[in-house]
XYZ file of C-alpha atoms in Angstrom:
616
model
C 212.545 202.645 213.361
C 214.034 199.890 210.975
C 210.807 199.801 209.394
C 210.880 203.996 208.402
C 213.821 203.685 207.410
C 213.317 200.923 204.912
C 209.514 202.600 203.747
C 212.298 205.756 203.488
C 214.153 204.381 201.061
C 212.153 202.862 199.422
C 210.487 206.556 198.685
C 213.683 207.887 197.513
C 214.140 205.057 195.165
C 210.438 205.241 193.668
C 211.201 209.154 193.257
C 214.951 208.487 191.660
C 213.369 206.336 188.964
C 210.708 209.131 188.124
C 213.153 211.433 187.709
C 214.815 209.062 185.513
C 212.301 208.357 183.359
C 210.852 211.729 183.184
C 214.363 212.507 182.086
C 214.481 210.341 179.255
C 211.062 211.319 178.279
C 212.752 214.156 175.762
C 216.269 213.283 175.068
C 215.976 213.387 171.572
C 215.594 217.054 172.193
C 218.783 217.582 173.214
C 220.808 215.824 170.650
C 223.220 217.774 168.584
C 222.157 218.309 164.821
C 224.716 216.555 162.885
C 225.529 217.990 159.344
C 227.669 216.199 156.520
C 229.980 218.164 153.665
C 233.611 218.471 152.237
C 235.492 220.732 149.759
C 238.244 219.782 148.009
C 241.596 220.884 145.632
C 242.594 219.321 142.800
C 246.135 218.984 140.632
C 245.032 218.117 137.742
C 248.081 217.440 135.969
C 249.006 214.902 138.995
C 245.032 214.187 139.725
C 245.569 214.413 143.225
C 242.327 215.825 145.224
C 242.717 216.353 148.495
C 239.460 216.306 150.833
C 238.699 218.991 153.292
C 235.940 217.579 155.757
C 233.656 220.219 156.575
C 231.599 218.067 158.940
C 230.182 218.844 162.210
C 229.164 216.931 165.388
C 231.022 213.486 163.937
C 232.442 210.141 165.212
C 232.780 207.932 162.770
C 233.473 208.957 158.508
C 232.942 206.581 155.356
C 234.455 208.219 151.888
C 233.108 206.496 148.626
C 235.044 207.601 145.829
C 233.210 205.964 143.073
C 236.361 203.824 141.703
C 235.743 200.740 144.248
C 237.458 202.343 147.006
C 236.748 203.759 150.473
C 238.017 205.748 153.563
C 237.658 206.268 156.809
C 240.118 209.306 157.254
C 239.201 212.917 158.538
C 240.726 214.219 155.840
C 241.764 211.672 152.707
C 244.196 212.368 149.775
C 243.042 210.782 146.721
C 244.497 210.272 142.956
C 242.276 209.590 140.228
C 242.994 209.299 136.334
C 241.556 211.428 134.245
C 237.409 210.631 134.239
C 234.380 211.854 136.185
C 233.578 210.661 139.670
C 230.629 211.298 142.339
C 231.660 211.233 145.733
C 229.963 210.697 148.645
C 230.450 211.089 152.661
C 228.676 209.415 154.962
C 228.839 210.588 159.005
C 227.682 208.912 162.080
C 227.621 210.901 165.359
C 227.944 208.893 169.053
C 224.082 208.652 169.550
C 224.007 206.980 166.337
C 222.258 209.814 163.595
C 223.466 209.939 160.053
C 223.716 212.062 157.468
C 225.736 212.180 153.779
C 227.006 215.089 151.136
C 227.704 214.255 147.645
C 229.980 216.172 145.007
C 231.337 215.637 141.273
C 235.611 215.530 140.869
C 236.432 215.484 137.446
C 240.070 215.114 136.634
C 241.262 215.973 132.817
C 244.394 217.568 132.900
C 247.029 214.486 133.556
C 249.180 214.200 130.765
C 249.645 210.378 129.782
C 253.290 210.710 127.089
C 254.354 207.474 125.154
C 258.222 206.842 126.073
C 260.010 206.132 122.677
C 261.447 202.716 121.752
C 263.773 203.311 118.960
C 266.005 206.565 118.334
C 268.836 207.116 115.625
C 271.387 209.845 114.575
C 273.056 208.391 112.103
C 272.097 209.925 108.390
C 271.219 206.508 106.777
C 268.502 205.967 109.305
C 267.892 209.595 110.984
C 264.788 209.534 113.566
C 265.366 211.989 116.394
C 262.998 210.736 119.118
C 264.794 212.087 121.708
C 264.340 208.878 123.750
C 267.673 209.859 125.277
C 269.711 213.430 126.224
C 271.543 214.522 122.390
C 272.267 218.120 123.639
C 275.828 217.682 123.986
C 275.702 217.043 120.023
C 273.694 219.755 119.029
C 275.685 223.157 117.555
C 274.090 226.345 119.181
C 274.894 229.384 117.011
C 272.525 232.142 118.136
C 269.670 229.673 118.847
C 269.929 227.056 122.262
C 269.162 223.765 122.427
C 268.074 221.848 125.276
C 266.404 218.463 126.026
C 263.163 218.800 127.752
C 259.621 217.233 128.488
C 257.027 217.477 125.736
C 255.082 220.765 126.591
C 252.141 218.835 124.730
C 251.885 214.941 125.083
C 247.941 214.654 125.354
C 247.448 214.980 121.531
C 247.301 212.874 118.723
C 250.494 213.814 116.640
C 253.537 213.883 118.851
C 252.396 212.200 122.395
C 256.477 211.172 123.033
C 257.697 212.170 126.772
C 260.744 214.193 125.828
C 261.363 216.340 122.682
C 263.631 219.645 121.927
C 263.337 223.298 122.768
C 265.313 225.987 120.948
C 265.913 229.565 122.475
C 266.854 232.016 120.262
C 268.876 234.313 122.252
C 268.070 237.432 119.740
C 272.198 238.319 118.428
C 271.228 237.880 114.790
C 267.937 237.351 112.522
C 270.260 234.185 111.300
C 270.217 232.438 114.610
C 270.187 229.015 114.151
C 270.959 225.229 115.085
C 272.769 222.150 113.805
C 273.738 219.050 113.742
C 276.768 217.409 112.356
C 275.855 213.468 111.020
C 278.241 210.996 110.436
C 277.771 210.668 106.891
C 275.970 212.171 104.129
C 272.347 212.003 103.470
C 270.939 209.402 101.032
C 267.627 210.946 99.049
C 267.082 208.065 96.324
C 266.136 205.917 99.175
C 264.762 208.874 100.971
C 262.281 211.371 100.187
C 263.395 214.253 102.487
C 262.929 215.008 105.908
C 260.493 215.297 108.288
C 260.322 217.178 111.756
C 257.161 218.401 113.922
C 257.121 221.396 115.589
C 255.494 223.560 118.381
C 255.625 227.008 119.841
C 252.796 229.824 120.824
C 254.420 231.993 118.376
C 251.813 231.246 115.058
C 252.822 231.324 111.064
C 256.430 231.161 111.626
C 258.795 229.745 109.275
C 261.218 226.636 109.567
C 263.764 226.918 107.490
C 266.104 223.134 107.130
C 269.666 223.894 105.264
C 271.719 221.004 104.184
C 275.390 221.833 104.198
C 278.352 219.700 103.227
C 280.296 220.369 106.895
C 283.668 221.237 105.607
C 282.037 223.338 102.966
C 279.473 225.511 103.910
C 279.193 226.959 100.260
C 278.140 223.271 99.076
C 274.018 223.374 100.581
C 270.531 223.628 99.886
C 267.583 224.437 101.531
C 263.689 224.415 102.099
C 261.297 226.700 103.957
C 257.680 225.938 105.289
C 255.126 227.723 107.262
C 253.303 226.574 110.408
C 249.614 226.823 110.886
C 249.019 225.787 114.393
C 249.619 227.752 117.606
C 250.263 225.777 120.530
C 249.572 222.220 118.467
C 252.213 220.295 117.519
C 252.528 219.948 113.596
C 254.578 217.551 111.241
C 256.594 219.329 108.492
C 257.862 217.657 105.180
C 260.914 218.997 103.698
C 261.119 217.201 100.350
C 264.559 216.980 98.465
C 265.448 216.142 95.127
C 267.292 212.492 94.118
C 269.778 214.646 92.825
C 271.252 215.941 96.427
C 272.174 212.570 97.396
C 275.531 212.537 99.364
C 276.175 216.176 99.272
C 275.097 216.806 102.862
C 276.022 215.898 106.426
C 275.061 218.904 108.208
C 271.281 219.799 108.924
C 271.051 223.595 110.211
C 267.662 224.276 111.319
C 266.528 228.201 111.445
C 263.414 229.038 113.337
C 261.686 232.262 112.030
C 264.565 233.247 110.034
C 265.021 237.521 109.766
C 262.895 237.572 113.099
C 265.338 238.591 115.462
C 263.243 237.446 118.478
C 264.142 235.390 121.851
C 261.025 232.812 121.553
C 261.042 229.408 122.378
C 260.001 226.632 119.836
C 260.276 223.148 120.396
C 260.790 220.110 118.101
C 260.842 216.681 117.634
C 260.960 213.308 115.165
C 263.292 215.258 112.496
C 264.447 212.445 110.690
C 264.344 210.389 107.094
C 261.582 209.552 104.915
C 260.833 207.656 102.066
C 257.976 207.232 99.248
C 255.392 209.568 100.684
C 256.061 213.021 99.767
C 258.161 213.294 96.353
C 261.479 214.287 95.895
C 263.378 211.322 96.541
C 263.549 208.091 93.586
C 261.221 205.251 95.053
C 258.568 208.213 95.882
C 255.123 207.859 94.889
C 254.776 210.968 92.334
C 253.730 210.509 89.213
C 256.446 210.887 86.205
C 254.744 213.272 83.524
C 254.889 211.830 79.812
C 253.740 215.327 77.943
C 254.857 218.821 78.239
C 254.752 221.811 75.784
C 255.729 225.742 76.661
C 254.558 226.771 72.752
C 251.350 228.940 73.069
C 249.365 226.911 70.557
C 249.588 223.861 72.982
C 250.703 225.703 76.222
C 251.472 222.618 78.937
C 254.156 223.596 81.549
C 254.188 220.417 83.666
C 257.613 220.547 84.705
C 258.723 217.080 82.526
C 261.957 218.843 82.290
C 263.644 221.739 83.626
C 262.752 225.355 81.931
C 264.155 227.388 84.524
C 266.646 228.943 81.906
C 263.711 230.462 79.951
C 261.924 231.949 83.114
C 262.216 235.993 83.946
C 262.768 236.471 87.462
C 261.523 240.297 87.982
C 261.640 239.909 91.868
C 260.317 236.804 92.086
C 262.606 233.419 91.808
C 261.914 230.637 90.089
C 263.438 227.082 90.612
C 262.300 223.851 89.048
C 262.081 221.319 92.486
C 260.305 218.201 93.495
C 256.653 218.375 94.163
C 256.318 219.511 97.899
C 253.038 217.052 98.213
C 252.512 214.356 95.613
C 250.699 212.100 97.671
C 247.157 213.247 96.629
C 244.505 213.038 93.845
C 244.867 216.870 92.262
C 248.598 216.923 91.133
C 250.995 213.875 91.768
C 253.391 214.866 89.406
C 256.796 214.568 90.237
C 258.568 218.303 89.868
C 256.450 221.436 89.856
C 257.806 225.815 89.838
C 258.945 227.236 93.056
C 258.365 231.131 93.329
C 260.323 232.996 96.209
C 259.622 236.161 96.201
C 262.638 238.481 97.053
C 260.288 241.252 98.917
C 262.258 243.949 96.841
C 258.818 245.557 95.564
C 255.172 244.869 96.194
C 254.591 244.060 92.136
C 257.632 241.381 92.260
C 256.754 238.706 89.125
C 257.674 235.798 87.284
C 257.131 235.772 83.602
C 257.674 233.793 80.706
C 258.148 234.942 76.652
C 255.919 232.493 74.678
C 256.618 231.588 70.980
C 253.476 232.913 69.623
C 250.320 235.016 70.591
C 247.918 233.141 72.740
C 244.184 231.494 70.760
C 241.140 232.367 72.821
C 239.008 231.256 70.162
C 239.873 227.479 70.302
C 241.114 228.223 73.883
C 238.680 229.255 76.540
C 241.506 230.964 79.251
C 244.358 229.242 81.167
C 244.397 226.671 83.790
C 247.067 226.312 87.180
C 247.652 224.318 89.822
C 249.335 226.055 92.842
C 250.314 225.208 96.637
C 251.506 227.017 99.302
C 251.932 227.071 103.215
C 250.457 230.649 102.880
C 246.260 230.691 102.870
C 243.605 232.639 101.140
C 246.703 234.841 98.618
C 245.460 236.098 95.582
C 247.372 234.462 91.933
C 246.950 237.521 89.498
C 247.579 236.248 85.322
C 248.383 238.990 83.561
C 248.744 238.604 79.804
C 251.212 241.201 78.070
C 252.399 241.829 74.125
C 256.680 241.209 74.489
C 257.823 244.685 73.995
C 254.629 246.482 74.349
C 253.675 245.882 78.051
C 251.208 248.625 77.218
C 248.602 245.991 75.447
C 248.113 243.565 78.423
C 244.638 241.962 80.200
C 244.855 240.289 83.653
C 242.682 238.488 85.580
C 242.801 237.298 89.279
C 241.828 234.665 91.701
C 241.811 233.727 95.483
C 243.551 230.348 96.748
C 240.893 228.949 99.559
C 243.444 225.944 100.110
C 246.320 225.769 102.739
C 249.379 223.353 102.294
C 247.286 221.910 99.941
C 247.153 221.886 95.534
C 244.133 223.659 93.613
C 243.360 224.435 90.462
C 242.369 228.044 89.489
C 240.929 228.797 86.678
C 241.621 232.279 84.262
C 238.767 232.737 81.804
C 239.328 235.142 78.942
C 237.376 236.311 76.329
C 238.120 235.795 72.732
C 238.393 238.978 71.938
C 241.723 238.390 73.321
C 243.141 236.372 70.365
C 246.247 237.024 68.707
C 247.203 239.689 71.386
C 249.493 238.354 73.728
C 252.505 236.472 74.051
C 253.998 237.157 77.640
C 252.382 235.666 80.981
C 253.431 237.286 83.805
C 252.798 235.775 87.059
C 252.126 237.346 90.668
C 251.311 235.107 93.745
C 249.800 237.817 96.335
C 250.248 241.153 94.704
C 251.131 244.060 97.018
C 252.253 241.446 99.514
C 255.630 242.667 99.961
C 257.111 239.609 101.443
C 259.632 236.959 100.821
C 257.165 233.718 101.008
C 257.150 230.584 98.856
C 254.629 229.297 96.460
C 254.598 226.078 94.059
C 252.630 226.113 90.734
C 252.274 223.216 88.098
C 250.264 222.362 85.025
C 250.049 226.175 83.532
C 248.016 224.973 80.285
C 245.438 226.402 78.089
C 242.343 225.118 78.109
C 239.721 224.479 75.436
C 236.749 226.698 74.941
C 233.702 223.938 75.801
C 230.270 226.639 74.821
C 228.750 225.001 78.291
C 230.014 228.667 80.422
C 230.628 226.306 82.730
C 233.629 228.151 85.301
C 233.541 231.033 83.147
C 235.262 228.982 80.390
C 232.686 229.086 77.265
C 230.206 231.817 75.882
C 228.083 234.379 77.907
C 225.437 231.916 78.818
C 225.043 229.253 81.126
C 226.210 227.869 84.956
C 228.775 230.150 86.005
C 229.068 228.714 89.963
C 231.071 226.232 90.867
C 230.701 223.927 93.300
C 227.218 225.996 94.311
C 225.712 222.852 96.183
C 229.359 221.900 98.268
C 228.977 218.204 97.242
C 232.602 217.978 96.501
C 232.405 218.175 100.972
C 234.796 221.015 100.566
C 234.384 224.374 99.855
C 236.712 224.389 97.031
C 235.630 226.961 93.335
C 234.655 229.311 96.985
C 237.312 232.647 98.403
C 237.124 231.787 102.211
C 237.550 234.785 104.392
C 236.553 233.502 107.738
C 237.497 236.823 109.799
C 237.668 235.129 112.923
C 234.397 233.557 112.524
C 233.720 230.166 111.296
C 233.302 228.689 107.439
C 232.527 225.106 106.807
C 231.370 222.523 104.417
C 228.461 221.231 106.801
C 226.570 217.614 106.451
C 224.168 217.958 109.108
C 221.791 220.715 107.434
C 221.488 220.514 103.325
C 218.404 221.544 101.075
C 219.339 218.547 98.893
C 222.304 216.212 98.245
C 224.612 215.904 101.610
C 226.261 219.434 102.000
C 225.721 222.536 102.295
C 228.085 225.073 103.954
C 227.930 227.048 107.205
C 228.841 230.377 107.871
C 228.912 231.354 111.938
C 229.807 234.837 113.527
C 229.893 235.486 117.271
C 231.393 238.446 118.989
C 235.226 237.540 118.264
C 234.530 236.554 114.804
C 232.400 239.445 113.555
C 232.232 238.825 109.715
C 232.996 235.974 107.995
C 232.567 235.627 104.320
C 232.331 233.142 101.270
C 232.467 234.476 98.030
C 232.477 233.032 93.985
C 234.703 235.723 93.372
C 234.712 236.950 89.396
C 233.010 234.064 87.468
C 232.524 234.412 84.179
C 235.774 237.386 83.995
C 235.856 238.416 79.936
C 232.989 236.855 79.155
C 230.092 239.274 80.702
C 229.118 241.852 78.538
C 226.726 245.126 79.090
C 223.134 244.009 78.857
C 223.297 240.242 79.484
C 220.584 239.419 82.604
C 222.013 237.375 85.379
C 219.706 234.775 87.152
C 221.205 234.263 90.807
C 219.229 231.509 92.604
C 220.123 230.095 95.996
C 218.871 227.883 99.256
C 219.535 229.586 102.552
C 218.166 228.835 106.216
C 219.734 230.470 110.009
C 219.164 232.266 112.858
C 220.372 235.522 114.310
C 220.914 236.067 117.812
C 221.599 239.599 119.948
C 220.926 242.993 118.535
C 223.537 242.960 116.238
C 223.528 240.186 114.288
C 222.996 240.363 110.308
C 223.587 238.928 106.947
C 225.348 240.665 104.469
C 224.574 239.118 100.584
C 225.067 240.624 97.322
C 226.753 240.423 94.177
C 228.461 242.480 91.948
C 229.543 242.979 88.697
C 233.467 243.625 88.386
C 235.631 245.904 86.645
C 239.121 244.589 85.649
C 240.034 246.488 89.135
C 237.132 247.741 91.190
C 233.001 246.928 91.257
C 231.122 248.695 88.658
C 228.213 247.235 89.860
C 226.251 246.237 93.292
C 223.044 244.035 93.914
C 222.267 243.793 97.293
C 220.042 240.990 98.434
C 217.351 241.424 101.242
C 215.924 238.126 103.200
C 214.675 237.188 106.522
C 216.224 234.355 108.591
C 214.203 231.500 108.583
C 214.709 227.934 110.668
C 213.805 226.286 107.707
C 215.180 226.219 103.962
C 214.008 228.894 101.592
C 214.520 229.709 97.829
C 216.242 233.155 97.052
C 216.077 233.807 93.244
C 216.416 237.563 91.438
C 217.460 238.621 87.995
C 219.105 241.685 87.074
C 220.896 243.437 83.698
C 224.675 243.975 83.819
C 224.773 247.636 83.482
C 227.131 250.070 81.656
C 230.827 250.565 81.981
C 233.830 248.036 82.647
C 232.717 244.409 83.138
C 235.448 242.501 82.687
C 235.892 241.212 85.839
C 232.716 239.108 85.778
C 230.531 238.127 88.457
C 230.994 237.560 92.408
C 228.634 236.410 94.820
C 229.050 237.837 98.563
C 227.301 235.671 101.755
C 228.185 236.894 105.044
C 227.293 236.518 108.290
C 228.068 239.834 110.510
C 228.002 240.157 114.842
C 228.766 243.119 115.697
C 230.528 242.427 118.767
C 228.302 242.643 121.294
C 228.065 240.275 124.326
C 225.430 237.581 122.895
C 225.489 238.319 119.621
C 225.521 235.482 116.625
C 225.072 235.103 113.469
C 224.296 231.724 111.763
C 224.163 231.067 107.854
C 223.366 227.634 105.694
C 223.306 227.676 102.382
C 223.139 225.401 99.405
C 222.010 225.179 95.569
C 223.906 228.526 94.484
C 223.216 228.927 90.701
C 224.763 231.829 88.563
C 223.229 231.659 85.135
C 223.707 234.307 82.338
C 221.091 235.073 80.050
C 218.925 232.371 81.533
């Protein structure tokens, strides 16, 4: 009995161990599948990302977070400067099976400011930084001043951590802010004043008003125009030597006349000296000739004419030069125009002493600056006392905050006719903005055509192959779309410029606007040569060149010029005969780019080597 009992279990234990193993034959089978992944949010001014494990069937988690640091959390909260970084998550279940997900953070929206060092309210040594809370200092009247973090600190101009924000609360188009110093501002030492400034409201105005503080009727004042939206900008406000210690209240108006509640911030108004003229250690240049006598016409501002100036709704001063620190006019005191806004035709003019030579002289010459872009400067020559016997010419700025030089050709038939200039900055542009203009001068007549200065024949372009790496002698009129001197592409030489048009900028266009003006006459055959190269994309891209031949006002002429985009540089060259009527105006070259706003649309244009010649 022992015996069957023992054979018994011996049985049951052979069969338990083949169920066993037949068990274990297929447990693989019967594991769970294990599957890795995460999402994630990110604040990316803090660059916080917190990870969401999305991972099933898991024991044990490693996080690699490609900065040299790990995790074994669920769920980890990580911060990360701003970069790019490839994370990865690796999972291992209880019966030991792997498996890893991978995904790309990238973190560019912290905002790093620079804390100031140095701050200073005192006039002799002005710098508002804002490194500390002023606001109980400030002056509201109609515009509210409060110390706040820089809504901008990842840039290049004004990275500082705290800066001021002004509120105008809409009561009056005058609302404003000041400041009361402790003693009166010094501006032989000092240039003027600087400030930057920032708001999403774009081409405003900052007006700065010095004002003795117990005598408000004892100030001055300058106005300049932003260009930036949502950029931070620095402003110069250059004053004269001769306000030193007249002034120890600065009153700063924001968009003066717009009787709006927008917000506008500021920062870094204080001193400055040598940079910008105006004050008497700046680096202008002190002029050593002048003459307002037609035969030698040379108003460069030596001394001041302002007595002998007609204001006919537009005002002129005689002020430091508003930028002196550059290669085209560093002279020290230049013409300020303000126009009034009274009537679209508002002038300047001045009574010469004699009728103007356009035999000797080939036209007129001026240099002019102004916060406002692309206006038009319209000459207009006049007999004093017969405003009936006049001839005008006009030209297009293509320079912001920046001094050109325009050129007026006229022909000699002109000679011994005039003896009035009359002056309009932007015609028809009934406004009240600012413009500077220097060096007004006659210029002599060379017989090269050269800018529309000589005879009939000869270059009449300027600047045609952009190697000045500006687009300067050119009318900009960008549209929306885009206009640049380029050095990537170029037929020869370095430059060449671009013209682009997509579907929000649907027709920009560069133009030699009136070359040659009094100097074209009926018959003479223009030669108009160019280099051109671009691509068109979308069903509604196209390029628009042509020339015409201009009237004193109008086109009495148009040449339209067909040609096929190309990837690669071609030579456009046609010759036509100026045809009957007024042709005054001279020549102007048209290259466009059109899109016409449809989704995928663009329209690219190079060109390069533009040539004008007359009677070639």
């Amino acid at each position: 009995m022992k015996q069957l009992l023992n054979n018994v279990k011996a049985i049951i234990t052979i069969l338990i161990l083949t169920i066993s193993f037949a068990g274990c034959e297929n447990n693989d089978d019967y594991l769970p599948e294990i599957t890795a992944g995460f999402t994630h949010t990110i604040n990316q001014e803090t660059g916080t990302v917190s990870f969401i494990n999305t991972s099933s069937e898991v024991r044990h988690y490693l996080w690699t977070f490609d900065d040299g640091t790990t995790s074994t959390e669920i769920n980890p909260v990580k911060s990360y400067p701003n970069g790019t970084y490839t994370v990865t998550l690796e999972i291992k279940n209880v019966a030991g099976a792997t498996a890893s997900y991978q995904d790309v953070i990238t973190i560019d929206g912290i905002s790093t400011c620079t804390v100031e060092t140095v701050e200073s309210y005192n006039a002799a040594s002005l710098n508002m930084t804002f490194n500390t809370d002023p606001t109980a200092n400030f002056i509201n009247d109609g515009a509210n001043f409060s110390w706040v973090s820089n809504p901008d600190a990842d840039n290049d101009i004004n990275s500082s951590c705290y800066v001021g924000k002004i509120v105008k609360l809409g009561a009056n188009p005058w609302d404003n802010t000041q400041y009361n110093l402790d003693a009166k501002l010094d501006f032989t030492a000092n240039a003027g004043l600087k400030i930057k400034v920032y708001s999403a409201k774009s081409g405003f105005k900052v007006r700065i008003k010095l004002e003795d503080k117990t005598n408000a009727g004892i100030n001055t004042e300058l106005e300049v125009t932003t260009t930036k939206t949502n950029e931070w900008e620095e402003l110069s406000f250059p004053f004269a030597s001769s306000e030193t210690n007249k002034y120890d209240k600065i009153v700063m108006f924001f968009d003066l006349n717009g009787n709006n509640t927008d917000t506008y911030y500021f920062d870094d108004l204080k001193v400055y000296a040598g940079t910008g003229g105006g004050g008497g250690t700046t680096s202008c240049t002190a002029e050593t000739v002048e003459s307002y006598s037609a035969a030698s016409l040379n108003m460069t501002f030596k001394t001041d004419p302002t007595a002998n100036f007609i204001n006919d709704g537009a005002n002129f001063s005689w002020v430091a030069n508003p930028d002196s620190n550059n290669a085209l006019n560093s002279s020290c005191y230049v013409g300020k125009i303000v126009k009034l806004g009274a009537n679209p035709w508002d002038n300047t003019q001045y009574n010469l002493d004699a009728k103007l030579d356009f035999t000797a002289n080939a036209g007129l010459k001026i240099k002019v600056y102004s916060a406002k872009a692309g206006f038009k400067v319209r000459i207009k020559l006049e007999e004093i006392g017969n405003a009936g016997n006049n001839s005008e010419l006009e030209v297009s700025t293509t320079k912001t905050n920046a001094w050109e030089e325009l050129t007026f050709p006229f022909a000699s038939t002109n000679t011994n006719k005039f003896n009035k200039i009359v002056i309009f900055f932007d015609l028809n542009g009934n406004n009240t903005d600012t413009y500077y203009f220097d060096d007004l001068k006659v210029y002599e007549r060379t017989g090269t055509g050269g800018g529309g200065g000589g005879t009939a024949a000869g270059e009449i372009a300027v600047n045609g192959g952009f190697e000045t790496g500006d687009l300067s002698g050119w009318a900009v009129y960008t549209n929306g779309g885009t206009i640049i001197a380029d050095n990537t592409q170029s037929k020869t030489g370095t430059w060449s410029a671009k013209i682009f048009a997509s579907p929000s900028g649907l027709n920009p266009t560069l133009k030699q606007e009136r070359k040659g003006a009094g100097t074209i006459s009926v018959g003479d055959k223009v030669k108009v040569t160019f280099d051109y190269r671009g691509a068109l994309t979308g069903e509604s891209g196209a390029y628009d060149m042509r020339s015409f031949v201009e009237a004193a006002n109008g086109v009495n002429q148009t040449e339209i010029f067909s040609v096929t985009p190309t990837a690669t540089w071609q030579t456009f060259t046609t010759t036509f005969t100026v045809g009957a009527g007024d042709v005054s105006g001279g020549i102007t070259l048209q290259f466009g780019a059109i899109c016409g706003g449809v989704a995928g649309c663009s329209s690219t244009l190079y060109l390069d080597n533009v040539s004008v010649i007359i009677n070639p």
